[in-house]
Coordinates of C-alpha atoms in Angstrom, one line a residue:
X26 CA -35.3 50.9 -19.2
X27 CA -32.3 53.0 -18.3
X28 CA -32.9 51.0 -14.9
X29 CA -32.3 47.8 -16.7
X30 CA -29.6 48.0 -19.0
X31 CA -27.2 49.3 -16.1
X32 CA -28.4 46.4 -13.8
X33 CA -27.2 44.4 -16.6
X34 CA -23.9 46.3 -17.0
X35 CA -23.4 45.5 -13.5
X36 CA -24.5 41.2 -13.9
X37 CA -22.0 41.4 -16.7
X38 CA -18.9 43.1 -14.3
X39 CA -19.6 41.0 -11.3
X40 CA -19.2 37.9 -13.5
X41 CA -15.9 39.7 -16.1
X42 CA -14.7 40.3 -12.5
X43 CA -15.2 36.8 -10.9
X44 CA -13.3 35.3 -14.1
X45 CA -10.6 37.5 -13.3
X46 CA -10.5 36.1 -9.6
X47 CA -7.5 33.7 -9.1
X48 CA -7.2 30.0 -9.5
X49 CA -5.2 27.7 -7.6
X50 CA -4.2 24.4 -8.0
X51 CA -5.3 21.9 -5.0
X52 CA -2.2 21.5 -3.0
X53 CA -1.9 25.3 -2.5
X54 CA -4.1 25.4 -0.7
X55 CA -4.9 26.2 3.9
X56 CA -2.5 24.5 6.3
X57 CA 0.0 23.1 3.1
X58 CA 4.0 22.5 4.3
X59 CA 6.4 23.7 1.9
X60 CA 9.9 22.0 1.5
X61 CA 13.1 24.0 3.3
X62 CA 16.1 25.4 1.5
X63 CA 14.5 25.1 -1.9
X64 CA 13.7 28.0 -4.2
X65 CA 9.6 27.3 -3.8
X66 CA 7.3 27.2 -7.3
X67 CA 3.5 28.9 -6.7
X68 CA 1.8 29.3 -8.9
X69 CA -2.1 29.1 -10.0
X70 CA -4.7 30.5 -13.1
X71 CA -6.8 33.9 -14.1
X72 CA -7.8 35.5 -16.7
X73 CA -5.0 36.3 -19.1
X74 CA -2.9 39.2 -18.0
X75 CA -4.2 40.1 -14.7
X76 CA -2.0 40.5 -11.9
X77 CA -0.6 38.3 -9.2
X78 CA 0.7 39.2 -6.0
X79 CA 2.3 37.0 -3.4
X80 CA 2.2 38.3 0.0
X81 CA 4.3 36.2 2.4
X82 CA 6.6 36.5 5.5
X83 CA 6.6 40.6 5.3
X84 CA 7.3 40.5 1.5
X85 CA 6.1 40.7 -2.0
X86 CA 6.5 39.5 -4.9
X87 CA 4.3 40.0 -8.3
X88 CA 3.3 38.2 -11.3
X89 CA 0.9 37.9 -14.3
X90 CA -1.0 35.3 -16.1
X91 CA 0.8 34.6 -20.1
X92 CA -1.7 34.6 -22.8
X93 CA -3.8 30.9 -21.3
X94 CA -3.7 32.2 -17.9
X95 CA -0.8 30.0 -16.2
X96 CA 1.2 32.1 -13.6
X97 CA 4.3 31.2 -12.1
X98 CA 7.1 32.8 -9.3
X99 CA 9.4 31.9 -6.7
X100 CA 9.8 32.3 -3.5
X101 CA 13.6 31.9 -2.0
X102 CA 14.8 29.6 0.2
X103 CA 12.8 29.2 3.5
X104 CA 13.7 27.5 7.0
X105 CA 11.6 25.1 9.4
X106 CA 9.3 27.1 10.9
X107 CA 5.4 28.4 10.6
X108 CA 2.0 29.0 10.8
X109 CA 2.7 31.3 8.3
X110 CA -0.4 33.1 6.6
X111 CA 0.1 33.3 2.8
X112 CA -1.9 36.2 0.1
X113 CA -2.1 36.3 -3.3
X114 CA -4.9 38.7 -4.5
X115 CA -7.9 38.1 -3.2
X116 CA -7.5 34.4 -1.0
X117 CA -5.9 34.3 2.3
X118 CA -3.8 30.2 2.5
X119 CA -3.7 30.1 6.6
X120 CA -1.8 27.8 8.4
X121 CA 1.2 27.7 6.2
X122 CA 4.0 25.6 7.7
X123 CA 8.0 25.2 6.4
X124 CA 10.0 22.5 5.9
X125 CA 10.2 18.5 4.7
X126 CA 7.8 17.2 2.1
X127 CA 7.6 14.0 0.1
X128 CA 5.9 11.9 -2.0
X129 CA 4.8 8.0 -0.9
X130 CA 3.7 6.6 -3.5
X131 CA 2.8 2.5 -5.1
X132 CA 0.3 -0.2 -4.2
X133 CA -1.3 -1.4 -1.5
X134 CA 0.6 -1.5 1.1
X135 CA 2.5 1.7 0.7
X136 CA -2.1 2.3 0.2
X137 CA -2.8 1.0 4.2
X138 CA -4.3 2.8 6.2
X139 CA -4.1 3.4 9.7
X140 CA -7.3 1.9 10.6
X141 CA -6.6 -2.1 9.3
X142 CA -3.5 -1.6 11.3
X143 CA -5.7 -1.1 14.7
X144 CA -4.9 -4.4 16.4
X145 CA -1.1 -3.3 17.2
X146 CA -1.7 0.6 16.6
X147 CA -4.8 1.0 19.2
X148 CA -2.9 3.9 20.7
X149 CA -0.6 5.2 18.2
X150 CA -4.3 6.4 16.7
X151 CA -5.9 7.4 19.9
X152 CA -3.1 9.9 21.1
X153 CA -2.4 10.9 17.5
X154 CA -2.0 15.0 17.9
X155 CA 0.7 16.2 15.9
X156 CA 0.2 19.5 14.1
X157 CA 3.7 18.9 12.6
X158 CA 2.3 15.7 10.4
X159 CA 0.5 16.9 7.3
X160 CA -1.3 14.0 5.1
X161 CA -2.4 15.6 1.5
X162 CA -4.1 12.3 0.2
X163 CA -4.3 12.3 -3.9
X164 CA -7.7 11.6 -5.2
X165 CA -7.0 8.2 -7.3
X166 CA -8.2 8.8 -10.7
X167 CA -6.5 7.6 -14.1
X168 CA -6.3 10.1 -17.3
X169 CA -4.5 7.7 -20.3
X170 CA -5.4 10.8 -23.2
X171 CA -3.1 13.5 -21.6
X172 CA -1.0 14.5 -18.3
X173 CA -3.2 15.9 -15.9
X174 CA -1.9 19.6 -14.6
X175 CA -3.8 19.6 -11.5
X176 CA -5.8 17.4 -9.1
X177 CA -10.2 16.7 -9.1
X178 CA -9.7 17.3 -4.9
X179 CA -7.8 16.7 -1.9
X180 CA -6.3 18.9 1.3
X181 CA -3.9 18.7 3.7
X182 CA -5.0 17.8 7.1
X183 CA -3.1 17.4 10.2
X184 CA -2.4 14.4 12.9
X185 CA -5.2 13.5 14.7
X186 CA -7.6 10.3 16.1
X187 CA -9.7 10.6 13.5
X188 CA -7.6 12.3 10.7
X189 CA -4.8 9.4 11.1
X190 CA -7.3 6.6 10.7
X191 CA -7.1 7.4 6.7
X192 CA -3.3 8.2 6.7
X193 CA -0.7 5.9 4.9
X194 CA 0.1 3.6 7.9
X195 CA 3.8 3.3 6.5
X196 CA 3.9 7.0 5.2
X197 CA 2.3 8.1 9.2
X198 CA 4.6 6.0 10.8
X199 CA 8.5 7.6 8.4
X200 CA 6.8 10.9 9.1
X201 CA 6.7 11.0 12.7
X202 CA 10.4 9.8 13.3
X203 CA 11.7 12.2 10.6
X204 CA 10.1 15.0 12.8
X205 CA 11.0 13.6 15.8
X206 CA 14.3 12.7 15.1
X207 CA 15.0 16.6 12.9
X208 CA 12.4 18.3 15.0
X209 CA 10.7 20.3 11.6
X210 CA 7.5 19.6 10.1
X211 CA 6.8 16.5 7.6
X212 CA 4.4 16.4 5.2
X213 CA 3.3 14.4 3.3
X214 CA 1.6 13.6 -0.1
X215 CA 0.0 10.5 -0.7
X216 CA -0.1 9.3 -3.8
X217 CA -0.6 5.2 -4.1
X218 CA -3.1 2.8 -5.8
X219 CA -3.5 -0.9 -4.0
X220 CA -2.6 -3.6 -7.4
X221 CA -1.2 -1.3 -9.0
X222 CA 2.1 -2.2 -11.6
X223 CA 5.2 0.0 -12.0
X224 CA 4.5 0.7 -15.5
X225 CA 1.2 2.6 -14.5
X226 CA 2.8 5.2 -13.0
X227 CA 5.4 5.7 -15.5
X228 CA 5.1 8.4 -18.4
X229 CA 4.5 7.6 -22.3
X230 CA 8.3 8.5 -23.0
X231 CA 9.8 6.0 -20.3
X232 CA 7.9 3.3 -21.3
X233 CA 9.5 3.7 -25.1
X234 CA 11.4 0.6 -25.0
X235 CA 8.8 -1.2 -23.7
X236 CA 6.2 -1.2 -27.0
X237 CA 4.1 -4.1 -25.8
X238 CA 2.8 -1.4 -22.4
X239 CA 3.1 1.7 -24.9
X240 CA 0.2 0.0 -27.0
X241 CA -2.1 -1.0 -24.2
X242 CA -1.9 3.1 -22.8
X243 CA -2.7 3.8 -26.0
X244 CA -5.2 0.9 -26.8
X245 CA -7.0 2.6 -23.4
X246 CA -6.7 5.6 -25.0
X247 CA -10.6 5.5 -26.7
X248 CA -13.7 6.3 -23.8
X249 CA -15.8 4.3 -25.8
X250 CA -13.2 1.3 -25.2
X251 CA -13.6 1.7 -21.1
X252 CA -17.6 2.7 -21.0
X253 CA -18.6 -0.8 -23.0
X254 CA -15.6 -3.0 -21.0
X255 CA -16.9 -1.8 -17.8
X256 CA -20.2 -2.2 -18.8
X257 CA -19.4 -5.8 -19.9
X258 CA -18.2 -6.7 -16.6
X259 CA -20.7 -5.1 -14.6
X260 CA -23.8 -6.7 -16.4
X261 CA -21.8 -10.4 -16.2
X262 CA -20.6 -9.8 -12.5
X263 CA -24.3 -8.7 -11.7
X264 CA -26.0 -11.5 -13.6
X265 CA -23.8 -13.9 -12.2
X266 CA -24.4 -12.7 -8.9
X267 CA -28.3 -12.8 -9.1
X268 CA -27.8 -16.0 -10.1
X269 CA -26.2 -16.8 -7.2
X270 CA -28.8 -15.3 -4.7
X271 CA -31.7 -17.0 -6.9
X272 CA -29.3 -20.0 -6.0
X273 CA -28.7 -20.0 -3.0
X274 CA -30.7 -21.8 -0.1
X275 CA -29.8 -20.5 2.6
X276 CA -30.9 -16.8 1.3
X277 CA -34.8 -17.6 0.2
X278 CA -35.3 -19.9 3.8
X279 CA -32.8 -17.4 6.0
X280 CA -30.2 -19.7 7.5
X281 CA -29.7 -16.0 8.8
X282 CA -32.7 -16.1 11.2
X283 CA -33.6 -18.2 14.8
X284 CA -36.0 -20.4 13.4
X285 CA -37.8 -23.5 11.9
X286 CA -36.3 -23.1 8.1
X287 CA -32.7 -22.2 9.7
X288 CA -32.4 -25.9 12.1
X289 CA -29.0 -27.4 11.7
X290 CA -29.6 -30.4 11.8
X291 CA -27.7 -32.7 9.5
X292 CA -25.2 -30.2 8.4
X293 CA -21.8 -31.2 8.3
X294 CA -19.0 -30.1 10.1
X295 CA -15.9 -28.6 9.7
X296 CA -12.3 -27.5 11.9
X297 CA -12.3 -23.0 10.8
X298 CA -10.0 -22.5 10.0
X299 CA -9.8 -23.7 7.0
X300 CA -11.2 -24.9 3.5
X301 CA -14.5 -26.4 3.8
X302 CA -13.1 -27.2 -0.2
X303 CA -11.3 -30.3 1.5
X304 CA -14.2 -31.7 2.3
X305 CA -16.6 -30.9 -0.6
X306 CA -14.2 -30.4 -3.5
X307 CA -13.2 -27.9 -5.6
X308 CA -16.6 -25.0 -6.5
X309 CA -17.7 -22.0 -6.9
X310 CA -20.8 -20.3 -5.7
X311 CA -22.1 -20.1 -1.6
X312 CA -21.9 -21.8 1.6
X313 CA -23.6 -21.3 5.3
X314 CA -21.5 -21.3 8.5
X315 CA -23.0 -21.4 12.3
X316 CA -21.6 -21.3 15.2
X317 CA -23.8 -22.1 18.8
X318 CA -21.5 -20.1 21.7
X319 CA -23.3 -19.5 24.8
X320 CA -22.1 -16.9 27.0
X321 CA -23.3 -15.2 30.5
X322 CA -25.6 -12.9 31.9
X323 CA -25.8 -8.7 30.9
X324 CA -24.0 -9.6 27.4
X325 CA -27.4 -7.8 26.2
X326 CA -26.4 -4.6 27.5
X327 CA -23.2 -5.0 25.8
X328 CA -21.3 -4.0 22.3
X329 CA -18.6 -6.7 21.3
X330 CA -15.6 -7.0 18.9
X331 CA -16.4 -9.5 16.4
X332 CA -13.0 -10.9 14.7
X333 CA -13.8 -13.4 11.5
X334 CA -9.5 -13.8 11.0
X335 CA -9.9 -13.1 6.8
X336 CA -12.0 -15.2 4.6
X337 CA -11.7 -15.7 0.6
X338 CA -13.8 -14.5 -1.1
X339 CA -17.2 -12.3 0.3
X340 CA -19.2 -12.4 3.9
X341 CA -22.1 -11.1 4.9
X342 CA -21.9 -12.0 8.3
X343 CA -24.6 -12.1 11.5
X344 CA -25.2 -12.3 14.6
X345 CA -28.7 -13.5 16.3
X346 CA -30.4 -12.5 13.2
X347 CA -29.3 -9.7 12.8
X348 CA -26.2 -8.2 10.1
X349 CA -23.2 -7.3 11.3
X350 CA -21.1 -6.9 9.0
X351 CA -19.4 -7.4 5.6
X352 CA -16.9 -7.4 2.5
X353 CA -17.1 -8.1 -0.6
X354 CA -13.3 -8.7 -1.1
X355 CA -10.4 -11.4 0.2
X356 CA -8.1 -9.0 1.6
X357 CA -9.7 -6.9 4.1
X358 CA -9.6 -8.3 7.9
X359 CA -13.5 -9.4 9.1
X360 CA -13.4 -6.3 11.9
X361 CA -16.8 -6.1 12.8
X362 CA -18.4 -3.7 15.8
X363 CA -22.1 -5.4 18.0
X364 CA -23.8 -2.4 19.0
X365 CA -25.7 -3.4 22.1
X366 CA -28.8 -5.3 22.1
X367 CA -27.8 -7.5 19.8
X368 CA -26.6 -10.9 21.8
X369 CA -27.9 -12.2 24.4
X370 CA -27.5 -14.5 27.3
X371 CA -26.8 -17.7 27.2
X372 CA -27.1 -19.1 23.5
X373 CA -26.4 -16.7 20.6
X374 CA -25.8 -17.8 16.9
X375 CA -23.1 -16.2 14.9
X376 CA -24.1 -17.3 11.0
X377 CA -21.7 -16.5 7.8
X378 CA -22.5 -16.3 4.3
X379 CA -19.5 -17.1 1.6
X380 CA -19.1 -16.1 -1.0
X381 CA -16.0 -17.5 -3.4
X382 CA -15.9 -17.4 -7.0
X383 CA -12.4 -18.6 -7.7
X384 CA -9.9 -20.2 -5.6
X385 CA -9.8 -22.1 -3.5
X386 CA -12.5 -21.1 -0.5
X387 CA -11.4 -20.3 2.8
X388 CA -11.2 -19.3 6.1
X389 CA -7.3 -18.6 6.5
X390 CA -5.3 -19.5 8.6
X391 CA -2.8 -18.5 11.9
X392 CA -5.7 -15.9 11.9
X393 CA -7.4 -14.2 14.7
X394 CA -11.0 -15.7 15.4
X395 CA -12.3 -14.5 18.5
X396 CA -15.6 -12.7 19.7
X397 CA -14.7 -9.9 22.5
X398 CA -16.5 -7.8 25.1
X399 CA -14.7 -5.8 28.2
X400 CA -11.8 -7.3 27.1
X401 CA -13.1 -11.2 27.6
X402 CA -11.9 -13.0 24.2
X403 CA -14.6 -15.3 23.6
X404 CA -12.1 -18.0 21.3
X405 CA -14.0 -18.8 18.1
X406 CA -11.8 -21.5 16.1
X407 CA -13.1 -25.2 16.6
X408 CA -15.3 -27.3 15.4
X409 CA -18.9 -24.9 13.0
X410 CA -21.4 -26.3 10.7
X411 CA -21.5 -25.9 7.4
X412 CA -24.2 -26.6 4.2
X413 CA -23.7 -25.5 0.6
X414 CA -26.3 -22.5 -0.1
X415 CA -25.9 -23.0 -4.2
X416 CA -22.8 -24.4 -6.4
X417 CA -22.4 -21.8 -8.7
X418 CA -20.8 -22.1 -12.4
X419 CA -17.3 -19.8 -13.3
X420 CA -17.3 -16.8 -12.5
X421 CA -16.9 -14.7 -15.6
X422 CA -13.3 -14.1 -16.9
X423 CA -11.9 -11.3 -14.0
X424 CA -12.4 -7.6 -14.3
X425 CA -9.7 -5.5 -16.4
X426 CA -8.8 -3.7 -13.2
X427 CA -8.6 -0.8 -16.0
X428 CA -6.6 1.6 -13.3
X429 CA -3.8 -0.3 -13.4
X430 CA -3.1 0.2 -17.4
X431 CA 0.3 1.6 -18.2
X432 CA 0.3 6.0 -17.8
X433 CA -3.1 6.3 -16.3
X434 CA -1.4 6.9 -12.8
X435 CA 1.0 8.6 -13.7
X436 CA -0.6 11.4 -15.9
X437 CA -3.8 11.7 -13.5
X438 CA -1.7 11.5 -9.8
X439 CA 2.1 12.3 -10.6
X440 CA 2.0 14.5 -13.6
X441 CA 0.2 17.4 -11.6
X442 CA 2.6 17.3 -8.5
X443 CA 5.2 17.7 -10.5
X444 CA 5.7 22.0 -9.6
X445 CA 5.4 21.7 -6.4
X446 CA 8.7 21.3 -5.1
X447 CA 9.6 18.0 -2.6
X448 CA 12.4 16.5 -0.3
X449 CA 12.0 12.6 -1.8
X450 CA 10.5 9.9 -2.6
X451 CA 8.8 6.4 -1.0
X452 CA 8.4 3.3 -3.0
X453 CA 6.3 0.9 -1.8
X454 CA 5.6 -1.2 -5.0
X455 CA 6.6 -5.0 -6.7
X456 CA 4.3 -7.5 -5.8
X457 CA 2.0 -7.3 -9.3
X458 CA 4.9 -7.0 -11.7
X459 CA 6.1 -10.3 -9.9
X460 CA 4.6 -12.1 -13.1
X461 CA 7.8 -10.5 -14.3
X462 CA 10.5 -9.4 -12.1
X463 CA 13.4 -9.6 -14.0
X464 CA 12.1 -6.4 -16.8
X465 CA 11.5 -4.5 -13.3
X466 CA 15.0 -3.3 -12.0
X467 CA 14.9 -1.4 -15.9
X468 CA 11.5 -0.1 -15.6
X469 CA 11.9 2.0 -11.9
X470 CA 15.4 2.8 -12.8
X471 CA 14.0 4.3 -15.8
X472 CA 10.7 5.7 -13.6
X473 CA 12.8 7.0 -10.5
X474 CA 15.0 8.6 -13.6
X475 CA 12.0 10.5 -15.0
X476 CA 10.7 11.9 -11.8
X477 CA 13.8 14.0 -11.2
X478 CA 13.3 15.2 -14.1
X479 CA 10.0 16.2 -14.2
X480 CA 10.7 17.9 -10.8
X481 CA 13.8 20.1 -12.0
X482 CA 16.2 17.9 -9.4
X483 CA 18.5 15.0 -10.0
X484 CA 19.2 14.3 -6.5
X485 CA 16.1 13.9 -5.0
X486 CA 16.5 11.2 -2.4
X487 CA 14.3 8.0 -3.6
X488 CA 13.6 5.2 -1.0
X489 CA 12.3 1.6 -1.8
X490 CA 10.1 -1.1 0.4
X491 CA 12.4 -4.2 -0.9
X492 CA 9.3 -6.7 -0.7
X493 CA 8.1 -8.1 2.5
X494 CA 7.9 -12.0 3.1
X495 CA 4.6 -13.9 1.8
X496 CA 3.4 -17.5 1.0
X497 CA 4.2 -20.8 2.1
X498 CA 7.3 -21.5 3.0
X499 CA 8.8 -24.5 0.7
X500 CA 11.6 -27.4 2.3
X501 CA 13.8 -27.2 -0.7
X502 CA 15.6 -24.1 -2.3
X503 CA 14.3 -23.7 -5.8
X504 CA 13.4 -21.1 -7.6
X505 CA 11.4 -17.7 -6.7
X506 CA 9.6 -14.6 -8.4
X507 CA 9.6 -12.6 -4.8
X508 CA 12.8 -13.5 -4.4
X509 CA 13.9 -12.1 -7.6
X510 CA 12.6 -8.9 -7.8
X511 CA 14.3 -8.9 -4.2
X512 CA 16.7 -9.2 -6.0
X513 CA 16.0 -6.3 -8.6
X514 CA 14.9 -3.7 -5.7
X515 CA 18.0 -4.4 -4.3
X516 CA 20.2 -3.8 -7.4
X517 CA 19.0 -0.3 -7.8
X518 CA 19.5 0.7 -4.2
X519 CA 23.1 0.1 -6.2
X520 CA 23.0 1.1 -8.8
X521 CA 21.4 4.0 -9.0
X522 CA 22.4 7.2 -7.6
X523 CA 20.3 8.5 -4.1
X524 CA 18.0 5.8 -4.0
X525 CA 18.0 4.0 -0.4
X526 CA 16.5 0.0 0.7
X527 CA 14.8 -0.8 3.3
X528 CA 14.5 -4.3 3.9
X529 CA 11.6 -6.0 4.8
X530 CA 12.2 -9.3 5.5
X531 CA 11.6 -9.9 8.5
X532 CA 8.3 -8.5 9.0
X533 CA 5.9 -10.3 6.7
X534 CA 3.4 -12.0 7.3
X535 CA 2.9 -16.6 5.2
X536 CA -0.5 -15.3 5.7
X537 CA -1.2 -11.9 4.5
X538 CA 0.1 -10.0 1.5
X539 CA -0.8 -6.6 4.1
X540 CA 1.5 -7.4 6.7
X541 CA 0.6 -4.9 9.6
X542 CA 4.2 -4.8 11.5
X543 CA 4.3 -0.9 9.0
X544 CA 6.1 1.3 12.1
X545 CA 9.1 -1.2 10.7
X546 CA 8.7 -0.6 7.6
X547 CA 8.5 3.7 7.7
X548 CA 11.5 3.6 10.7
X549 CA 13.9 1.5 8.5
X550 CA 12.4 4.2 5.4
X551 CA 13.8 7.3 8.2
X552 CA 16.9 6.1 8.9
X553 CA 17.4 6.1 4.3
X554 CA 16.2 9.3 5.2
X555 CA 18.6 10.2 7.7
X556 CA 21.4 8.2 5.9
X557 CA 20.2 10.4 2.8
X558 CA 20.9 14.0 5.0
X559 CA 24.3 13.0 5.3
X560 CA 24.1 11.6 9.4
X561 CA 26.4 9.7 10.6
X562 CA 23.9 6.3 10.9
X563 CA 23.2 2.7 10.8
X564 CA 20.5 2.6 8.1
X565 CA 21.7 -1.0 6.7
X566 CA 21.8 -4.9 7.3
X567 CA 24.8 -7.4 5.8
X568 CA 25.4 -5.6 2.5
X569 CA 26.6 -8.9 0.5
X570 CA 29.5 -7.6 -1.6
X571 CA 31.6 -10.0 -2.4
X572 CA 32.7 -14.4 -2.3
X573 CA 36.1 -16.6 -2.4
X574 CA 36.3 -20.0 -2.6
X575 CA 38.7 -23.0 -0.4
X576 CA 38.6 -25.7 -0.5
X577 CA 34.7 -27.5 0.5
X578 CA 33.4 -23.7 1.8
X579 CA 32.6 -20.1 0.1
X580 CA 33.7 -17.2 3.1
X581 CA 31.1 -13.7 2.5
X582 CA 32.3 -10.8 2.7
X583 CA 30.1 -7.6 3.7
X584 CA 30.2 -3.4 3.1
X585 CA 32.0 -2.0 5.7
X586 CA 29.8 0.0 7.9
X587 CA 27.5 -3.2 7.8
X588 CA 29.6 -5.9 8.9
X589 CA 28.9 -5.5 12.2
X590 CA 27.6 -9.0 12.1
X591 CA 25.4 -10.7 14.9
X592 CA 27.8 -14.0 15.1
X593 CA 27.0 -17.6 15.4
X594 CA 25.2 -20.0 13.3
X595 CA 23.0 -18.7 10.3
X596 CA 19.8 -20.0 9.0
X597 CA 18.7 -19.4 4.9
X598 CA 21.8 -20.2 3.0
X599 CA 22.0 -22.4 0.1
X600 CA 25.1 -23.5 -1.6
X601 CA 25.2 -24.3 -5.7
X602 CA 26.9 -27.8 -6.8
X603 CA 28.3 -28.1 -10.6
X604 CA 25.2 -29.3 -11.8
X605 CA 23.2 -25.9 -10.6
X606 CA 21.4 -26.9 -8.3
X607 CA 20.9 -25.4 -5.0
X608 CA 21.2 -27.2 -1.5
X609 CA 20.5 -26.6 2.0
X610 CA 24.1 -25.2 3.7
X611 CA 25.0 -24.3 6.5
X612 CA 26.9 -20.6 7.3
X613 CA 28.5 -18.8 10.7
X614 CA 29.2 -15.5 11.1
X615 CA 32.2 -15.6 12.0
X616 CA 34.1 -11.7 13.1
X617 CA 32.7 -9.9 9.8
X618 CA 32.4 -12.4 7.1
X619 CA 30.6 -15.5 6.8
X620 CA 31.6 -19.3 6.4
X621 CA 28.7 -21.3 3.7
X622 CA 29.9 -24.8 2.9
X623 CA 27.5 -28.5 2.8
X624 CA 29.3 -31.3 3.6
X625 CA 28.2 -33.2 1.4
X626 CA 29.3 -30.8 -2.0
X627 CA 33.1 -30.7 -2.5
X628 CA 33.0 -27.9 -5.0
X629 CA 30.3 -25.1 -4.5
X630 CA 30.0 -22.7 -7.4
X631 CA 27.5 -19.7 -6.0
X632 CA 25.4 -19.2 -2.2
X633 CA 21.7 -17.4 -2.5
X634 CA 20.4 -15.9 0.8
X635 CA 16.9 -16.4 1.6
X636 CA 16.8 -16.9 -1.7
X637 CA 11.9 -17.5 -1.8
X638 CA 8.6 -16.4 -1.7
X639 CA 8.8 -16.6 2.1
X640 CA 12.5 -17.1 3.8
X641 CA 12.9 -17.5 7.2
X642 CA 17.4 -16.5 7.8
X643 CA 18.5 -14.8 10.7
X644 CA 21.3 -12.8 9.8
X645 CA 21.8 -9.5 11.0
X646 CA 24.0 -6.9 12.1
X647 CA 24.9 -5.3 15.5
X648 CA 22.3 -2.6 14.5
X649 CA 19.4 -5.1 14.6
X650 CA 19.3 -4.4 11.0
X651 CA 18.5 -7.8 7.9
X652 CA 20.5 -8.3 6.0
X653 CA 18.9 -8.1 2.2
X654 CA 18.1 -11.8 0.7
X655 CA 20.8 -12.0 -2.1
X656 CA 23.0 -14.2 -4.4
X657 CA 26.5 -14.2 -5.6
X658 CA 25.2 -14.7 -9.3
X659 CA 26.4 -11.9 -11.3
X660 CA 23.1 -10.4 -13.5

């Protein structure tokens, strides 16, 4: 009996000892980069009254957990350097660096990982090896009920050919440029989510003047509503796909196989890239495509790479009856690695089952389509055979995308970061707010002010990526929500202190909302960061400042320091006549001014430059930086 009591006492002591151990937030961990030249907060959790001892760089610091088990202490300003070791009671944190830390946030163009950029940056990925560039990727979560104090996971990772694949491309190139220029470690805390509108990244207080967004946030505090909505939508979607699969004669007859059932005699033909709906009329459902290619001797011993550009919406792709890949929605590229033994000498059949559940189904134009073996490419553009698998009724109403609702991402992905000292923010977002562009400037300005107050530092740099050119070109000057949102971004950068604008109007792709050239974006953000540090550099393209009318011309002036203009004739300008409409204009750079006119307009009122979804202007300064789209109209 005595032994049992001793054992019980020992067990209780062990449990109590375990409970008393210090716990640390996810960000305070091995490999972290701490912000140089700022007082640093280190914080965590323990039992009430627990004594905390931190040893770091030959100094000791002490704290005591409060009655709620929270503790924190401040370290003095530190110079860049490392690696260092920190001990916090019984915890040892290794490989700590001191440098500059930036929060990278926004939607999919910030999220887009380096693996998606492989065609442009294969050598960059292969040779990546830099202990002084580190990422902490925040888990993608939402919470409508209350701001979270900690993250549900995440870890600091330094750059190597494996880890870089998951790093934000924009943030990586930004960090790389700053690391090279400043010679100090750069840490990126990456918190972004594809498709998210700005209001998802704002807290309740910031949205006070937007009652519709506050009401929406309040609505989604209801867990039962979230569960029932997701359950119902999943059920409807599952039923649609089940009916499609049951109805699809191609699935039932195994058209992916090379057998009697897949004899494609009588299949129609179409040119790829293109849309089958141009021939069949609009419909939702499935379509099967086949292309025969002839490969040389030895192909069966080779691995290969299949690039099918982009397809709207989903595809499952086979070669010689073997599934080689699939993508379930329209945006990702169709890049499929083909293992050895799939290809054959002589005739090979590529089969693609495409499912479209809304909008115009198509193989996207101006994308690459090829099969590559040992560096030799077989072009797959041109004539393909196709046959309808099944025509369906409309898919159920679209997904609610609860994760994009107001407040949710702020609570779960931003609030847990605010104790961690940082250098500033980089922000690539706005595509999801183009439906109501005129409110964007106020929303973003309010968010910037709130984030800075949360970090208790009102001069934290906030660097904005302006939306890139996208969608088809228009023949005439017309209104554009994308142009209006770019204008809002520009106005924020001009009117809110300690902000900067990375203009990307020249690096977009008309047929892809996710353009690949993320190095230019990261480099231009880095220029803005260096400018905020007081470096004597040109970080901006020409910034419009004022206009004056002389007879039938308008003469434009630009902000000094950005007005070393590339001389000559210019594109992208439109001029406003008396009735308010715009007509294309001629324009010429002369010295540091631009003269704009249209021979048919005698009394011009205003000028717009690159005011379109996908403009083609060529206004730059001699530093090679493009001008932001602008209008001379007064807001």
